[in-house]
Structure formats: structure tokens, C-alpha cells
PDB file of C-alpha atoms in Angstrom:
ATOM      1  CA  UNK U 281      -6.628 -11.572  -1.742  1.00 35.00           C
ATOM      2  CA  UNK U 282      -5.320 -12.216  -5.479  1.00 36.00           C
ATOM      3  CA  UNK U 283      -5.757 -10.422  -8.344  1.00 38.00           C
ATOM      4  CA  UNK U 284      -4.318  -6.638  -9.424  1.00 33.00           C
ATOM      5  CA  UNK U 285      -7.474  -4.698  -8.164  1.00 35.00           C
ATOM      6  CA  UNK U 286      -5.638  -1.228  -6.939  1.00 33.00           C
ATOM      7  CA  UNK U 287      -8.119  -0.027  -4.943  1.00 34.00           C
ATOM      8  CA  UNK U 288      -7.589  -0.414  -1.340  1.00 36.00           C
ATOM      9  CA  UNK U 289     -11.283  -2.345  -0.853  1.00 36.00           C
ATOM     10  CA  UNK U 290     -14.362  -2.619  -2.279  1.00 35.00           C
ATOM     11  CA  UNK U 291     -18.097  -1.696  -1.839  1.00 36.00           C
ATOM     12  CA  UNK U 292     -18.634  -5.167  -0.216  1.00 34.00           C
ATOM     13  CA  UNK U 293     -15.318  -4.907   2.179  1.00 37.00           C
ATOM     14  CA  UNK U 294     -16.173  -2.144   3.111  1.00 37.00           C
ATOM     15  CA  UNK U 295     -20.110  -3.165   4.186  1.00 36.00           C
ATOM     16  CA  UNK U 296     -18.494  -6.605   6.071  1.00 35.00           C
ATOM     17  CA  UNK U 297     -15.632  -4.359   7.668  1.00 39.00           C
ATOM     18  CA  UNK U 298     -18.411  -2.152   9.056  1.00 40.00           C
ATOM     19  CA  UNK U 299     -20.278  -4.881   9.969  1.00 39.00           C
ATOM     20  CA  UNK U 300     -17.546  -6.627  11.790  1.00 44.00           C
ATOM     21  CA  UNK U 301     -17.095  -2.969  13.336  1.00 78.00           C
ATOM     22  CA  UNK U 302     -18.601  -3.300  16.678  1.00 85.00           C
ATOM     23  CA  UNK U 303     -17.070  -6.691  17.808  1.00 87.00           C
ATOM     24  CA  UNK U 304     -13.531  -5.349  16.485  1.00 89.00           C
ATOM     25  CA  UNK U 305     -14.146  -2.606  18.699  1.00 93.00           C
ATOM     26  CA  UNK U 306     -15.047  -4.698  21.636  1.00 94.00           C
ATOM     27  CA  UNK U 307     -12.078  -6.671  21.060  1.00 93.00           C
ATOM     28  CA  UNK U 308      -9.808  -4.001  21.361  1.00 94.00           C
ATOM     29  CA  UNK U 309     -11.273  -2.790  24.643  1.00 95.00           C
ATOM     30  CA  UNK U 310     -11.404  -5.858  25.885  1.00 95.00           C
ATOM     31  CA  UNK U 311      -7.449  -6.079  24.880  1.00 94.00           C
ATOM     32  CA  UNK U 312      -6.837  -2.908  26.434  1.00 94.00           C
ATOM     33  CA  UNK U 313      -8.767  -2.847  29.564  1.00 93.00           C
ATOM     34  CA  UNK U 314      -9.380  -5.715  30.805  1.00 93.00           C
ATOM     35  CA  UNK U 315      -7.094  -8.730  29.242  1.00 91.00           C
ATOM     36  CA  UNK U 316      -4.301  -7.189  31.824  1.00 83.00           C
ATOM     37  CA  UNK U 317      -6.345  -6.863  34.885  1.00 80.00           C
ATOM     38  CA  UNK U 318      -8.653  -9.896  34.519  1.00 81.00           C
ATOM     39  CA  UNK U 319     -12.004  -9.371  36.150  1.00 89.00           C
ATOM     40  CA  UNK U 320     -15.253  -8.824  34.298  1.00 94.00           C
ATOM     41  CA  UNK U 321     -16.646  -5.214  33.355  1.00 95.00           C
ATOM     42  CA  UNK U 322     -20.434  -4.283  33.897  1.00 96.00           C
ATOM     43  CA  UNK U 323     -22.702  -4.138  30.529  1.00 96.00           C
ATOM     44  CA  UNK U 324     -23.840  -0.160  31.812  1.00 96.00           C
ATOM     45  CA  UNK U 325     -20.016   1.134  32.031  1.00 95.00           C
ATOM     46  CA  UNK U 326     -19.245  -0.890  28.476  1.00 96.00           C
ATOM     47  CA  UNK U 327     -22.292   1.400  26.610  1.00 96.00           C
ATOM     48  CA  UNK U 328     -20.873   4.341  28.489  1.00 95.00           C
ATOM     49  CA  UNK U 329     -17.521   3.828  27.071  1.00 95.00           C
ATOM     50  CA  UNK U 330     -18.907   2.495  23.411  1.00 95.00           C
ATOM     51  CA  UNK U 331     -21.468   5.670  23.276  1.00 94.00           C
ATOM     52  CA  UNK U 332     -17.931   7.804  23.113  1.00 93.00           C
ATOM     53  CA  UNK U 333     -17.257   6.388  19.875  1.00 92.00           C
ATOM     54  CA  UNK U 334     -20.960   6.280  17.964  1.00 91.00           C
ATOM     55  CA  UNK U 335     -21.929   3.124  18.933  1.00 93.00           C
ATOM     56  CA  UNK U 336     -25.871   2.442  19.971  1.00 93.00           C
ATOM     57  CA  UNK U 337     -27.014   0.902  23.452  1.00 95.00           C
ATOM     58  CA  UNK U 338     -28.706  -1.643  21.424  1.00 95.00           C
ATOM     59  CA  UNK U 339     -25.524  -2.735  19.358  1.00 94.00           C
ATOM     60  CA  UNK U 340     -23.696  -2.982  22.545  1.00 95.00           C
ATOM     61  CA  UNK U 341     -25.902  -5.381  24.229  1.00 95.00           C
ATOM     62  CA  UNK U 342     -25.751  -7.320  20.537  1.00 95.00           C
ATOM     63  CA  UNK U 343     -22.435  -7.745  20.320  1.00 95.00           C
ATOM     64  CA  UNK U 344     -21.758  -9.345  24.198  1.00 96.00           C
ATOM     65  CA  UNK U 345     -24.691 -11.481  23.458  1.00 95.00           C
ATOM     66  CA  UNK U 346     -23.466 -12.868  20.272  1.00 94.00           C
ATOM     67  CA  UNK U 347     -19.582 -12.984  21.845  1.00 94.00           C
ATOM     68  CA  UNK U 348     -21.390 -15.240  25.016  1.00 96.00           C
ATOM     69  CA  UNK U 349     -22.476 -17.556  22.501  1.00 94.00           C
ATOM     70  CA  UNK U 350     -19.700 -17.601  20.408  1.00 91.00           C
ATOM     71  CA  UNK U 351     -17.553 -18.489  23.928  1.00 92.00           C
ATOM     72  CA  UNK U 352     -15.981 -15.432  23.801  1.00 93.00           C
ATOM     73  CA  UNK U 353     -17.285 -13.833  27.199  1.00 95.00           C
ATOM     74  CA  UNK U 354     -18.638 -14.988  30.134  1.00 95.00           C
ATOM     75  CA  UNK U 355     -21.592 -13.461  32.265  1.00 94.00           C
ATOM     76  CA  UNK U 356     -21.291 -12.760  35.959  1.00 94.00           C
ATOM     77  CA  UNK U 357     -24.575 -11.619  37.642  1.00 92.00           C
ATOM     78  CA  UNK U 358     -24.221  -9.511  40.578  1.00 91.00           C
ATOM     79  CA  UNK U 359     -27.322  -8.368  41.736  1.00 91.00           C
ATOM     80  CA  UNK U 360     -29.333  -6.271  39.177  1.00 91.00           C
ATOM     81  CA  UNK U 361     -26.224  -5.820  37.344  1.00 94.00           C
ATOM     82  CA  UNK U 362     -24.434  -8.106  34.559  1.00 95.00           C
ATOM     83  CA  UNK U 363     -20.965  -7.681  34.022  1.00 96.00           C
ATOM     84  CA  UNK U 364     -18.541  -9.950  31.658  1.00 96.00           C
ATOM     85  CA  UNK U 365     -15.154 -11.501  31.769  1.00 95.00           C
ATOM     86  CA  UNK U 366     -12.954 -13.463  29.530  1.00 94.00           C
ATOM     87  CA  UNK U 367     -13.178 -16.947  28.711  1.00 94.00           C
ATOM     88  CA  UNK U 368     -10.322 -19.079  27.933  1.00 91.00           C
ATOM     89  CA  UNK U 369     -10.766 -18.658  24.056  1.00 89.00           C
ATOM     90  CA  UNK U 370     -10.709 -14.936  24.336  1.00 92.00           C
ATOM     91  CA  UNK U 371      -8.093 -14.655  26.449  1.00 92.00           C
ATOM     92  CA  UNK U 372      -5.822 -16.905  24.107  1.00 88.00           C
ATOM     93  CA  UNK U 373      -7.628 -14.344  20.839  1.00 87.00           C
ATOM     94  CA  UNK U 374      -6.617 -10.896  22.800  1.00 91.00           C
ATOM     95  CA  UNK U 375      -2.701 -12.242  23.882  1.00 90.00           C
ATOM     96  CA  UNK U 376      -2.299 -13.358  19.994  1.00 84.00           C
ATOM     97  CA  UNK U 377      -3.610  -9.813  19.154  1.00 84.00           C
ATOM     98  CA  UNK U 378      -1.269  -8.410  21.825  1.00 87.00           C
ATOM     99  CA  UNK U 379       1.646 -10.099  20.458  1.00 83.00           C
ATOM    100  CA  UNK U 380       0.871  -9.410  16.618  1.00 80.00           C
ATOM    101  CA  UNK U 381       0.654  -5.548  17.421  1.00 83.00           C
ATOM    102  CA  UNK U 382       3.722  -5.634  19.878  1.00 83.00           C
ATOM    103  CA  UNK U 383       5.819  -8.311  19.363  1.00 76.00           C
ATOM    104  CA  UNK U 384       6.124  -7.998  15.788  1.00 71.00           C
ATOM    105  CA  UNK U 385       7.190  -5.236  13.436  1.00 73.00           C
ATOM    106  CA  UNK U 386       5.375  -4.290  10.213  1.00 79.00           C
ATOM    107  CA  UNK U 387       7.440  -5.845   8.021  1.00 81.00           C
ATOM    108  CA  UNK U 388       9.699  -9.150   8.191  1.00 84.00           C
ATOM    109  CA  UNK U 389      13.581  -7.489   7.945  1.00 83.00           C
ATOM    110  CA  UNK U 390      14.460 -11.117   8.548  1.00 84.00           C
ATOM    111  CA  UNK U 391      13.393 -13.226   5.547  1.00 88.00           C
ATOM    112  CA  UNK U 392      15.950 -16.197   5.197  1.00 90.00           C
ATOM    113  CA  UNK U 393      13.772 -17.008   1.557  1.00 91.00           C
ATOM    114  CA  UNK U 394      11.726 -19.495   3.504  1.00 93.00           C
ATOM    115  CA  UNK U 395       8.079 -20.169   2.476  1.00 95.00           C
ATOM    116  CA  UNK U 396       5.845 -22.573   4.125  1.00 95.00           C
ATOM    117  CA  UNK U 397       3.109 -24.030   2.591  1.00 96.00           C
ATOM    118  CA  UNK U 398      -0.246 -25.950   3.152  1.00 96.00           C
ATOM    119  CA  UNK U 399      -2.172 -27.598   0.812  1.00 95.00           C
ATOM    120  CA  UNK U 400      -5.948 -28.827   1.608  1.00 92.00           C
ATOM    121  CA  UNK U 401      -9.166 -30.518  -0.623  1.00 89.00           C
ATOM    122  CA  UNK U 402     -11.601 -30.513   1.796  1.00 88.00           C
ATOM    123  CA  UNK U 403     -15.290 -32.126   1.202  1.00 84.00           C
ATOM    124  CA  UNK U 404     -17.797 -29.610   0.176  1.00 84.00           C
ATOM    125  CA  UNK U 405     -20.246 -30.059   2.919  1.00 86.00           C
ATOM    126  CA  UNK U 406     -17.218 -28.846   5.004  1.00 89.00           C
ATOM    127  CA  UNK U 407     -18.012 -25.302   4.217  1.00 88.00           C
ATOM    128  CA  UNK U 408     -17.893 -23.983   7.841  1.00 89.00           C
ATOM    129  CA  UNK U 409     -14.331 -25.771   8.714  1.00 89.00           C
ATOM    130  CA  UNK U 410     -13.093 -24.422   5.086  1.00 89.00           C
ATOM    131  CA  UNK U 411     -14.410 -20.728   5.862  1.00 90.00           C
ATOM    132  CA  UNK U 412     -12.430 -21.252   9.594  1.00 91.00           C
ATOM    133  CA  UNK U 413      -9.257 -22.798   8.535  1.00 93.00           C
ATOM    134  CA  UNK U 414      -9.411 -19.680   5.550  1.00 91.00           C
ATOM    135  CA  UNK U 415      -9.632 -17.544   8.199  1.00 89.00           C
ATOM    136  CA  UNK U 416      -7.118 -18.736  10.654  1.00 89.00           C
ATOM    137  CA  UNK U 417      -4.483 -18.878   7.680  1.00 92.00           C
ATOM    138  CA  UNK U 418      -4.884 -14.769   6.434  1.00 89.00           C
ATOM    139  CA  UNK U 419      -4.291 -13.937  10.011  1.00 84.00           C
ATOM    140  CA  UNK U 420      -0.967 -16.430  10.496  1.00 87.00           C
ATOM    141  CA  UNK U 421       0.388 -14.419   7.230  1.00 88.00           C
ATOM    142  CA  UNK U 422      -0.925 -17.081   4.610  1.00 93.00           C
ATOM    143  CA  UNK U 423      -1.833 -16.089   1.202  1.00 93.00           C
ATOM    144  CA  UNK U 424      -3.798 -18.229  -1.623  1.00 94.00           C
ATOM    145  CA  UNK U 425      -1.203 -18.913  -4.305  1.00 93.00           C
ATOM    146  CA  UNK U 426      -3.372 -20.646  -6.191  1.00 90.00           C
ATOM    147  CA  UNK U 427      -6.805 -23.055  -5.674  1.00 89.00           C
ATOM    148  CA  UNK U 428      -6.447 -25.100  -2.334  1.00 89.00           C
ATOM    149  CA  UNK U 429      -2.307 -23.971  -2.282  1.00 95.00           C
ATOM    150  CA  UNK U 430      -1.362 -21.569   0.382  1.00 95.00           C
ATOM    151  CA  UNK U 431       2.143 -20.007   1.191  1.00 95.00           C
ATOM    152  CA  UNK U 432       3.553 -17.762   4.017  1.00 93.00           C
ATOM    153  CA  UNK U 433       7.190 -16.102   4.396  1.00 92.00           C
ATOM    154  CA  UNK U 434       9.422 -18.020   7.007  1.00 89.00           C
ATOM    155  CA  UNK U 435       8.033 -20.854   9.494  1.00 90.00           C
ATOM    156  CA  UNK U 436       4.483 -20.203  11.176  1.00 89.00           C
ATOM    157  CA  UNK U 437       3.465 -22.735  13.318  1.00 90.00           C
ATOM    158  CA  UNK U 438       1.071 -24.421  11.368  1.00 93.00           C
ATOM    159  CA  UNK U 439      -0.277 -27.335  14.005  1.00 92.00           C
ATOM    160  CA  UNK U 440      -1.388 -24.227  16.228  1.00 88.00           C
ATOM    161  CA  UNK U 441      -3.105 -22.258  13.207  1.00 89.00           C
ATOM    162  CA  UNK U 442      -5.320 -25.682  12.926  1.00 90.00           C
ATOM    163  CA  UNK U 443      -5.286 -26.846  16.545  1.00 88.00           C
ATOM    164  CA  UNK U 444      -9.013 -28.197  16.786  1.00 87.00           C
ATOM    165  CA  UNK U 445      -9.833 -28.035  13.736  1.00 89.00           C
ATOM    166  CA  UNK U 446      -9.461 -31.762  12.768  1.00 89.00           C
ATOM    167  CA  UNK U 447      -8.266 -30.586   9.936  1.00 90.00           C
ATOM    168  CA  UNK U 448      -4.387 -32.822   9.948  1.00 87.00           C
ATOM    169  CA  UNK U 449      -5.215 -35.921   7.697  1.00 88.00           C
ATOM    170  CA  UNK U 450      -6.434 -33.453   5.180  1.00 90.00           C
ATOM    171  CA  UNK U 451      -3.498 -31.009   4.670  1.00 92.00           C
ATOM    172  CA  UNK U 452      -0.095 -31.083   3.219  1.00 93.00           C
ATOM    173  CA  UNK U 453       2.747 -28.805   4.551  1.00 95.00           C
ATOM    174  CA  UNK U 454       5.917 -28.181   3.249  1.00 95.00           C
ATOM    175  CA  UNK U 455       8.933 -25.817   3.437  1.00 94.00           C
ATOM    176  CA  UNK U 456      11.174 -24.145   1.167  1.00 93.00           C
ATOM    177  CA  UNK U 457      12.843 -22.039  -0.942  1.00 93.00           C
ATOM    178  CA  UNK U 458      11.386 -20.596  -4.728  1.00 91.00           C
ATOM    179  CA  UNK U 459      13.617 -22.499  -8.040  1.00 90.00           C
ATOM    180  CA  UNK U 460      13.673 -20.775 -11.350  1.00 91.00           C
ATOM    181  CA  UNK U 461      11.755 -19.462 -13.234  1.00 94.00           C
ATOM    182  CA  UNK U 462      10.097 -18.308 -10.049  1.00 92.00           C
ATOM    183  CA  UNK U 463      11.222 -15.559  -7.894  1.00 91.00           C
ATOM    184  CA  UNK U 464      10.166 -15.033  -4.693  1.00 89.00           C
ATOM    185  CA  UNK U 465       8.746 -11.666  -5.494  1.00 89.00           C
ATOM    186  CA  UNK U 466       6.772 -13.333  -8.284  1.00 91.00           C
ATOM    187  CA  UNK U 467       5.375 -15.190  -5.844  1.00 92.00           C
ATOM    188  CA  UNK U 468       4.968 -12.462  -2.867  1.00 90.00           C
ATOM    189  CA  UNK U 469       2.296 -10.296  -5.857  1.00 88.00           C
ATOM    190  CA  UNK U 470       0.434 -13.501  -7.038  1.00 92.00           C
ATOM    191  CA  UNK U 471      -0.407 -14.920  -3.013  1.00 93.00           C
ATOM    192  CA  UNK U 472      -0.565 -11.341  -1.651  1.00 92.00           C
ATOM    193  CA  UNK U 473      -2.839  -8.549  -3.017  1.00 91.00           C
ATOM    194  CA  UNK U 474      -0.382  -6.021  -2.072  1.00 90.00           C
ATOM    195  CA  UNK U 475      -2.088  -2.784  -3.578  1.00 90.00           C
ATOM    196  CA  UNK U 476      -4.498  -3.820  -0.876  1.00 91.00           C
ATOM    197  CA  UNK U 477      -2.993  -4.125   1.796  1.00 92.00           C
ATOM    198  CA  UNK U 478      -1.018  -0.595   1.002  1.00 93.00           C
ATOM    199  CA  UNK U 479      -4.544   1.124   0.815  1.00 93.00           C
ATOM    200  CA  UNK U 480      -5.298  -0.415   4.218  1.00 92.00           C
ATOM    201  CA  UNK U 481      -2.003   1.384   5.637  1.00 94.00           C
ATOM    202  CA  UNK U 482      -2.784   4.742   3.737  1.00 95.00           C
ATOM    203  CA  UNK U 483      -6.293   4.757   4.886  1.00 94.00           C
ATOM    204  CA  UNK U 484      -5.165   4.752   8.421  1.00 95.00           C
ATOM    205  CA  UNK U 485      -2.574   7.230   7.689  1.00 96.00           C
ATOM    206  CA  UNK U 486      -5.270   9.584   6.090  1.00 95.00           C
ATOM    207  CA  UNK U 487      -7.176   9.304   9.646  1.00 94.00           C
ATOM    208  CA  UNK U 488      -4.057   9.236  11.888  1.00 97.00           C
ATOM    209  CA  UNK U 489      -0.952  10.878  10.439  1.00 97.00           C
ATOM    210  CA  UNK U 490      -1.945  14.755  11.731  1.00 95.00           C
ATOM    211  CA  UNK U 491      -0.741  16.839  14.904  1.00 93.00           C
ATOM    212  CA  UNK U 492      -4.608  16.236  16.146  1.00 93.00           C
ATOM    213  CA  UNK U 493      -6.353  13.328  14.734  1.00 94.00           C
ATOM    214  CA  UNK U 494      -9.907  13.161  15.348  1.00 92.00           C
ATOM    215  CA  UNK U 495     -10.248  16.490  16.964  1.00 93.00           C
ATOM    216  CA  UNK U 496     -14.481  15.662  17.197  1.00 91.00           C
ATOM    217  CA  UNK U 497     -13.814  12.780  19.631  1.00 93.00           C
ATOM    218  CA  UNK U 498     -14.743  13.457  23.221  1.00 94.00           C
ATOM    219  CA  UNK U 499     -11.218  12.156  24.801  1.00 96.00           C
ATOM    220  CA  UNK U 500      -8.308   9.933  24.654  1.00 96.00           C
ATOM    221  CA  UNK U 501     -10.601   7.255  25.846  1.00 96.00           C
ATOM    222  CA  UNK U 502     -12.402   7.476  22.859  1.00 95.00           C
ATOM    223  CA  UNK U 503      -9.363   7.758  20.512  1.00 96.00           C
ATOM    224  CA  UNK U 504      -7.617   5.588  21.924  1.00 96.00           C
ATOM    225  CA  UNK U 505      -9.855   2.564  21.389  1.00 95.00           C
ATOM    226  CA  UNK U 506     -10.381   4.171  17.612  1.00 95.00           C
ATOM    227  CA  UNK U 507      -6.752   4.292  16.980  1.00 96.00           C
ATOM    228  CA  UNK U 508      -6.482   0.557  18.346  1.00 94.00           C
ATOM    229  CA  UNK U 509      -9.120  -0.660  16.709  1.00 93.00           C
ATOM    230  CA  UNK U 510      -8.145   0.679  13.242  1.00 93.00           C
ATOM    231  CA  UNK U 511      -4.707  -0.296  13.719  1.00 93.00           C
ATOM    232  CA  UNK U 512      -6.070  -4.274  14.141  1.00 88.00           C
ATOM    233  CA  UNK U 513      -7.785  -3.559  10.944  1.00 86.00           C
ATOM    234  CA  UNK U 514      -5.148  -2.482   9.433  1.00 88.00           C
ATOM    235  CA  UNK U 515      -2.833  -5.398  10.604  1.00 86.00           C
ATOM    236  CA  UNK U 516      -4.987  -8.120  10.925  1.00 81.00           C
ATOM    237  CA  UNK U 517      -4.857  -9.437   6.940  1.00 76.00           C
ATOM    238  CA  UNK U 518      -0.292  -8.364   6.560  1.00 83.00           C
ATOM    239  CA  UNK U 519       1.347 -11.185   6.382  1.00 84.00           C
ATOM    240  CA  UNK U 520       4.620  -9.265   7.410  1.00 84.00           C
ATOM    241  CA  UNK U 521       5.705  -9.503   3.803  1.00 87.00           C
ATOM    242  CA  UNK U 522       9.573  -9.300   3.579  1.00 87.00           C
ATOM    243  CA  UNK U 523      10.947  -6.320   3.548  1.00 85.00           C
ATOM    244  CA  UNK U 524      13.274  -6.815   0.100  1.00 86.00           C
ATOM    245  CA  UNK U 525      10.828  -7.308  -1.527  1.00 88.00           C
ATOM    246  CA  UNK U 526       8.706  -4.146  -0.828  1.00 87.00           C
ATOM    247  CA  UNK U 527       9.067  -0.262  -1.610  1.00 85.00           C
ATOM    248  CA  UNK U 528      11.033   1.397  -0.091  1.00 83.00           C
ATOM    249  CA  UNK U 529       8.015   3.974   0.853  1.00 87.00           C
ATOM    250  CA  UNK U 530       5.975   1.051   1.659  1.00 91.00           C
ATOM    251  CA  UNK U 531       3.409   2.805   4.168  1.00 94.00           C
ATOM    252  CA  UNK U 532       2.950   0.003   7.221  1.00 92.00           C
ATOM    253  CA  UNK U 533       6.879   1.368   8.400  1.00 90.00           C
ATOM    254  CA  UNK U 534       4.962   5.198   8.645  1.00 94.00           C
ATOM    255  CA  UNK U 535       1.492   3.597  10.072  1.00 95.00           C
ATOM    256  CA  UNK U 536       3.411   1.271  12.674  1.00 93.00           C
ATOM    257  CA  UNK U 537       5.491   4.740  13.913  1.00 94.00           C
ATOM    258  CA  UNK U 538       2.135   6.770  13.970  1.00 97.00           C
ATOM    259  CA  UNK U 539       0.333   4.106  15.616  1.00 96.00           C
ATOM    260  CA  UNK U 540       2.923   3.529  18.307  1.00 95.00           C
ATOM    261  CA  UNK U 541       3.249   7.487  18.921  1.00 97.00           C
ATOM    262  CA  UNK U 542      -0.301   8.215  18.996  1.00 97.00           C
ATOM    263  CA  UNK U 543      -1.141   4.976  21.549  1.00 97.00           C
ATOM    264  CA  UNK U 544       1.519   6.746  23.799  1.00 97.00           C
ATOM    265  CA  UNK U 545       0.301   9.947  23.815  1.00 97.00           C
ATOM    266  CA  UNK U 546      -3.227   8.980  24.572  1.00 97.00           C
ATOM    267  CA  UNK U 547      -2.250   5.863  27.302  1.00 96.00           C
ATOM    268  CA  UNK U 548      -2.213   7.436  30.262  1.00 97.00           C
ATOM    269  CA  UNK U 549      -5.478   9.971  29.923  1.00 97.00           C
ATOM    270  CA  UNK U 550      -7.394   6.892  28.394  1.00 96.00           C
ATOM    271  CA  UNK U 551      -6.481   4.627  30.809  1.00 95.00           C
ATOM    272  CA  UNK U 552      -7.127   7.606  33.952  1.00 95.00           C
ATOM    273  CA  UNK U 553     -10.678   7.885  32.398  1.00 95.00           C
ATOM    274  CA  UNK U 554     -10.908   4.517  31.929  1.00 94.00           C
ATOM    275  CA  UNK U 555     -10.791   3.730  36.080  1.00 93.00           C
ATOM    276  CA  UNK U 556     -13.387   6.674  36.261  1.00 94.00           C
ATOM    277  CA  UNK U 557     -15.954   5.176  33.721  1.00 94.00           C
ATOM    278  CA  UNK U 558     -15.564   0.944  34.266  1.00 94.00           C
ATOM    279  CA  UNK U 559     -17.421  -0.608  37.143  1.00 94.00           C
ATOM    280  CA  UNK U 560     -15.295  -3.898  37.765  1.00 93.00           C
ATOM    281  CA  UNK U 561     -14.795  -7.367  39.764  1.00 91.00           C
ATOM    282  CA  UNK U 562     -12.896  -9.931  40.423  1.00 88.00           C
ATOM    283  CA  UNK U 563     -14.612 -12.694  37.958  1.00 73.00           C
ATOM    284  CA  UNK U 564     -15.227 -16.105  39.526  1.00 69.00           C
ATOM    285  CA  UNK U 565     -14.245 -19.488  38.150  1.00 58.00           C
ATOM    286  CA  UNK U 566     -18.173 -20.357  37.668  1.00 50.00           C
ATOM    287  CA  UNK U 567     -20.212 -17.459  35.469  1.00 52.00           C
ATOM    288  CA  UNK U 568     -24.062 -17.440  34.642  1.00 55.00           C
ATOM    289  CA  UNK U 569     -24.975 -18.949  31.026  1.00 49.00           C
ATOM    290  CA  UNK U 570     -27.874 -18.844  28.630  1.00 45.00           C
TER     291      UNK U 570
END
């Protein structure tokens, strides 16, 4: 996430953000129509839905098989027909996505100067709980300020970011406030890679910001799980850097007002097809496993 690269990604970003695609898109219909209602959704009205936006029958059924084993749905057999619901690890995933796209705004108007940080030196053959605890601190705002030092703007709750990860005896945290020579901006451009994360914004302006965005999909079903689903994207790796510290043109206060109009305007048609289209029930406390 360091470095002064101005593009906003690279070749390789770009081939693990496509990658990723599917199960990003599954997690925002999953966050959109069924976190609120609960139940479990049948496989043959999921493909129906995910055909609207380009993706195969085949990468469907890939992606809940992969998300069952990663204990991220359940199965629930009803007959000839499988349907899946929501465990208790995607449930907690989709509510922390609902809050970060609702509860927050795009940038941190709030800043009292506070940074927290973590440090970590964690064995090498510890690759998999490095690559997770990596992971879990990019999307709790963290940036890498330098080798095995990480810093965020204002307090996160750092015991949940690592909950289960067995990770306490083996990090340092600390809070406060930047002494001279450094300035908090300094230190905002060297943990951040903030050309980045501006591309990330423009991008979804270039697709969103128009009187009829995606004119070729086949309804607000479809865009509407697009639009979410870039938005996450888009949001998923801003740390909510404070806002004195930014342009004044920076583009995530344009993409937040875009996204917010545009998931308003399509709500109520999406959500009208969506009753149509899904073939739901009530999921039981017991589900089928592999």
C-alpha cells in the first residue's frame, strides 16, 4: 500500500480483484437480500439473479461451494432443491460491511491527531496467520508504516480486529500523537498509498457518476448489486483518512454522494424484482454439510 506508484492499480490488482469478483458479488447480495430477512435462498434463483450481471452457472455453484467450506454459508436441502443461509461468521462479515458503508462517512471530519499502532514479528512458518492478521488490519483502516509497524487514524478496536487469531502475546499496541520532525501528513502518504486509493474512487466515478449508468444492464436488480458491489471495492482498503489532511477535491466525498443517490434510486425496483426472482425459507438451526 506504500510507495508513490500513481496509477490507481496494477496488472496484478487488477487480475486478483477480478478474481475475488464473484464472491464480492455474492457478498453484496447476500448483504442486501438476505442478511435482513434471514432465511436461506435456493442455488437456481441465486444463478438467475448472478446471470443478470455476466456471471456463469458454473462460477455460481463455485463460489457457494468454496463459501460452505470457508464457513461462510450453510446448506439446507429441501427436497431436490439446495438453498443457503448465513452462518454465524457471515452474518458478523455482512453487519461489519453494513456498518462500514452506512455508519461511516468517507472521510474522518473528526480526527483528534490520534494514531494507533500495532507492532508484530511473527515466526515465518506463520505465513497464513500473517496473510490474515494483514488482512484484517487494511480493512480496520491500518496502513504499513514501515516493516512489521502499522498505524491507523483515531482508536480502532484492535482486540476485535485479532479476536481468534492468537495473535496477543505477539503484538504491541500503542496510542498517540506524531512529535517533530514528523507531521501527521508525513505520516498519512508514507502508511497510505493515497494516489491509490483516489484512482479507486475515480474509477467508480467513471462507471457511476452519469444520469444513466450502465444503460446495457437488464434492471435495477442487476445494477443495483453492481453499484454495491463496486462501492465495497471501492471502500473496502480507505482507512477514512482525515479529512485535513486531504484535497479538498478528494473524490470518495463525490463517490459516497453518487453511491448513496444511485442505491436509492434503484432500492425499491431491485428489491420488487428481487421477491419475484428468490425462492426462500425460513433456515433451520441444523443445515446439511459436506
Amino acid at each position: 500500500m506504500t510507495g508513490t506508484d500513481t496509477t490507481p492499480s496494477t496488472g496484478r490488482e487488477e487480475a486478483a480483484a477480478a478474481a475475488a469478483r464473484p464472491q464480492t458479488l455474492m457478498l453484496s447480495f447476500l448483504g442486501l437480500y438476505v442478511l435482513e430477512h434471514g432465511g436461506a435462498v435456493y442455488s437456481g434463483s441465486v444463478i438467475d439473479v448472478f446471470a443478470r450481471v455476466g456471471v456463469s452457472e458454473d462460477a455460481v455453484r463455485s463460489t457457494l461451494t468454496r463459501m460452505v467450506k470457508r464457513d461462510l454459508l450453510a446448506r439446507h436441502r429441501r427436497g431436490r432443491k439446495m438453498y443457503f443461509g448465513l452462518t454465524a461468521r457471515s452474518t458478523e462479515v455482512l453487519r461489519d460491511g453494513h456498518d462500514r458503508i452506512w455508519g461511516a462517512g468517507a472521510v474522518n471530519r473528526d480526527w483528534d491527531g490520534t494514531w494507533t499502532l500495532v507492532g508484530f514479528s511473527l515466526p515465518e512458518a506463520w505465513r497464513s496467520r500473517r496473510h490474515e492478521l494483514r488482512s484484517r488490519l487494511v480493512w480496520a483502516g491500518f496502513g504499513p508504516l514501515q516493516n512489521g509497524l502499522w498505524i491507523a487514524p483515531g482508536d480502532p478496536d484492535v482486540p476485535a480486529v485479532v479476536a481468534g487469531l492468537g495473535l496477543e502475546d505477539h503484538l504491541n499496541v500503542l496510542r498517540g500523537h506524531a512529535a517533530e520532525p514528523t507531521e501527521a501528513a508525513q505520516l498519512l502518504h508514507r502508511a497510505f498509498d493515497t494516489a491509490g486509493i483516489a484512482g479507486r474512487y475515480r474509477a467508480f466515478l467513471d462507471q457511476w457518476d452519469r444520469p444513466d449508468p450502465l444503460p446495457s444492464a437488464p434492471d435495477d436488480l442487476a445494477r443495483q448489486l453492481l453499484l454495491h458491489t463496486d462501492w465495497l471495492q471501492a471502500v473496502r482498503s480507505d482507512p477514512r483518512l482525515p479529512a485535513e489532511h486531504l484535497p479538498a477535491d478528494w473524490p470518495a466525498i463525490r463517490a459516497e454522494h453518487v453511491f448513496r443517490t444511485l442505491s436509492a434510486r434503484y432500492d425499491a425496483p431491485a428489491r420488487q424484482l428481487a421477491d419475484t426472482v428468490l425462492d426462500t425459507i425460513p433456515a433451520e438451526p441444523t443445515a446439511e454439510q459436506d
